[in-house]
């Protein structure tokens, strides 16, 4: 199951436009992008427009003020304050504060205000969170930045220039961090290596469950995943029939991936919704909750599937404008 990422700020999923001219950036994005080896994808520079945007207050109380008639002609980034943590790069999982502002009206189109404490988790994925990659990459953790995005960069009919104000707050774990729970009988066993990557062993001579079954392997204490949330996970999937892996974030340089819970097969959704961030769950799903019964068109039709999933972050999706 190759899980497609979903844009954290759906109205401005502009990766290809932002990164098309960057050294080392692919012309077409793969479905799951590996973590770059500490390289700057864009490294946007300050300019007269980004320098002219003023910030009153800080953190959750910051107000972005865009002077009238600013010439939004190029992508620009001004660092407002420099943090003292490690540098931030694409592939990092961060908690951030942010606002996305209409440059013409000063209207706040989206912000992290809906998150607990005014912060939200963001996977710095160049495909789906390109605004925040452009704003925060290659600067120390704790930095705040203003990003000026001209309508010509955003493209599309009716596009308007935007301003992004972003502050990187904390780097978040990329493996489950919950309390271990005793394994359930009759389910596959899971062994973790030193980096947290799971090996899944199917019990010999055991038929798969007649109904999809979800067990918690580590109990987290973070936010609860709600229906439709945007989640960030690590996962590995194998077939019950032979234990063969068919998809895994661990096999793609251990890069987490993100998606909405309503954009994956039902068995994966059942494994996530109602669980808490920091948890690791094991799900054995029937073909009906996976890719359908035998005879279907998908290569996994008829297969009972097993996943181990580390739940790293969850974000309520911004309501449609």
GROMACS .gro file of C-alpha atoms in nm, residues 1-10 12-15 30-35 90-96 98 114 120-133 172 174 225 228-235 247-250 252 254-264 268 272 309-318:
model
   82
    1UNK     CA    1   0.000   0.000   0.000
    2UNK     CA    2   0.173   0.316  -0.113
    3UNK     CA    3   0.026   0.599   0.093
    4UNK     CA    4  -0.002   0.933  -0.076
    5UNK     CA    5   0.079   1.240   0.134
    6UNK     CA    6  -0.186   1.508   0.177
    7UNK     CA    7  -0.117   1.880   0.180
    8UNK     CA    8  -0.124   2.028   0.529
    9UNK     CA    9  -0.234   2.358   0.378
   10UNK     CA   10  -0.442   2.223   0.093
   12UNK     CA   11  -0.141   2.619  -0.133
   13UNK     CA   12   0.020   2.285  -0.222
   14UNK     CA   13   0.287   2.449  -0.433
   15UNK     CA   14   0.585   2.217  -0.411
   30UNK     CA   15   0.769   1.054  -0.598
   31UNK     CA   16   0.484   0.927  -0.382
   32UNK     CA   17   0.706   0.920  -0.073
   33UNK     CA   18   1.013   1.136  -0.067
   34UNK     CA   19   1.332   1.033   0.114
   35UNK     CA   20   1.492   1.260   0.366
   90UNK     CA   21   1.341   1.875   0.498
   91UNK     CA   22   1.233   1.543   0.649
   92UNK     CA   23   1.225   1.671   1.007
   93UNK     CA   24   0.908   1.639   1.212
   94UNK     CA   25   0.850   1.964   1.399
   95UNK     CA   26   0.599   2.143   1.612
   96UNK     CA   27   0.555   2.494   1.474
   98UNK     CA   28   0.244   2.969   1.186
  114UNK     CA   29  -0.638   2.534   1.632
  120UNK     CA   30   0.076   2.210   1.529
  121UNK     CA   31   0.298   1.922   1.416
  122UNK     CA   32   0.432   1.952   1.063
  123UNK     CA   33   0.631   1.696   0.868
  124UNK     CA   34   0.882   1.892   0.662
  125UNK     CA   35   0.788   1.706   0.347
  126UNK     CA   36   0.877   1.896   0.028
  127UNK     CA   37   0.573   1.746  -0.143
  128UNK     CA   38   0.300   1.838   0.102
  129UNK     CA   39   0.438   2.103   0.337
  130UNK     CA   40   0.651   2.302   0.096
  131UNK     CA   41   0.553   2.637   0.246
  132UNK     CA   42   0.709   2.542   0.577
  133UNK     CA   43   1.013   2.381   0.416
  172UNK     CA   44   0.939   1.562   1.752
  174UNK     CA   45   1.004   0.985   1.457
  225UNK     CA   46  -0.654   1.079   1.633
  228UNK     CA   47  -1.031   1.276   0.897
  229UNK     CA   48  -0.722   1.401   1.082
  230UNK     CA   49  -0.393   1.444   0.900
  231UNK     CA   50  -0.158   1.194   1.063
  232UNK     CA   51   0.218   1.138   1.048
  233UNK     CA   52   0.331   0.777   1.084
  234UNK     CA   53   0.605   0.523   1.038
  235UNK     CA   54   0.474   0.187   0.919
  247UNK     CA   55   0.528  -0.152   0.166
  248UNK     CA   56   0.714   0.027   0.443
  249UNK     CA   57   0.829   0.375   0.534
  250UNK     CA   58   1.124   0.206   0.703
  252UNK     CA   59   1.239   0.438   0.231
  254UNK     CA   60   1.290   0.559   0.761
  255UNK     CA   61   1.116   0.874   0.639
  256UNK     CA   62   0.774   0.925   0.802
  257UNK     CA   63   0.476   0.983   0.579
  258UNK     CA   64   0.150   1.172   0.622
  259UNK     CA   65  -0.206   1.132   0.499
  260UNK     CA   66  -0.565   1.180   0.610
  261UNK     CA   67  -0.728   0.888   0.786
  262UNK     CA   68  -1.009   0.888   0.532
  263UNK     CA   69  -0.767   0.854   0.239
  264UNK     CA   70  -0.642   0.502   0.314
  268UNK     CA   71  -0.558   0.127   0.823
  272UNK     CA   72  -0.551   0.495   1.368
  309UNK     CA   73   0.220   0.164   1.276
  310UNK     CA   74   0.398   0.425   1.488
  311UNK     CA   75   0.161   0.722   1.534
  312UNK     CA   76   0.382   1.030   1.547
  313UNK     CA   77   0.147   1.327   1.505
  314UNK     CA   78  -0.211   1.420   1.429
  315UNK     CA   79  -0.357   1.746   1.303
  316UNK     CA   80  -0.719   1.854   1.256
  317UNK     CA   81  -0.755   1.939   0.889
  318UNK     CA   82  -0.835   2.300   0.814
   0.00000   0.00000   0.00000
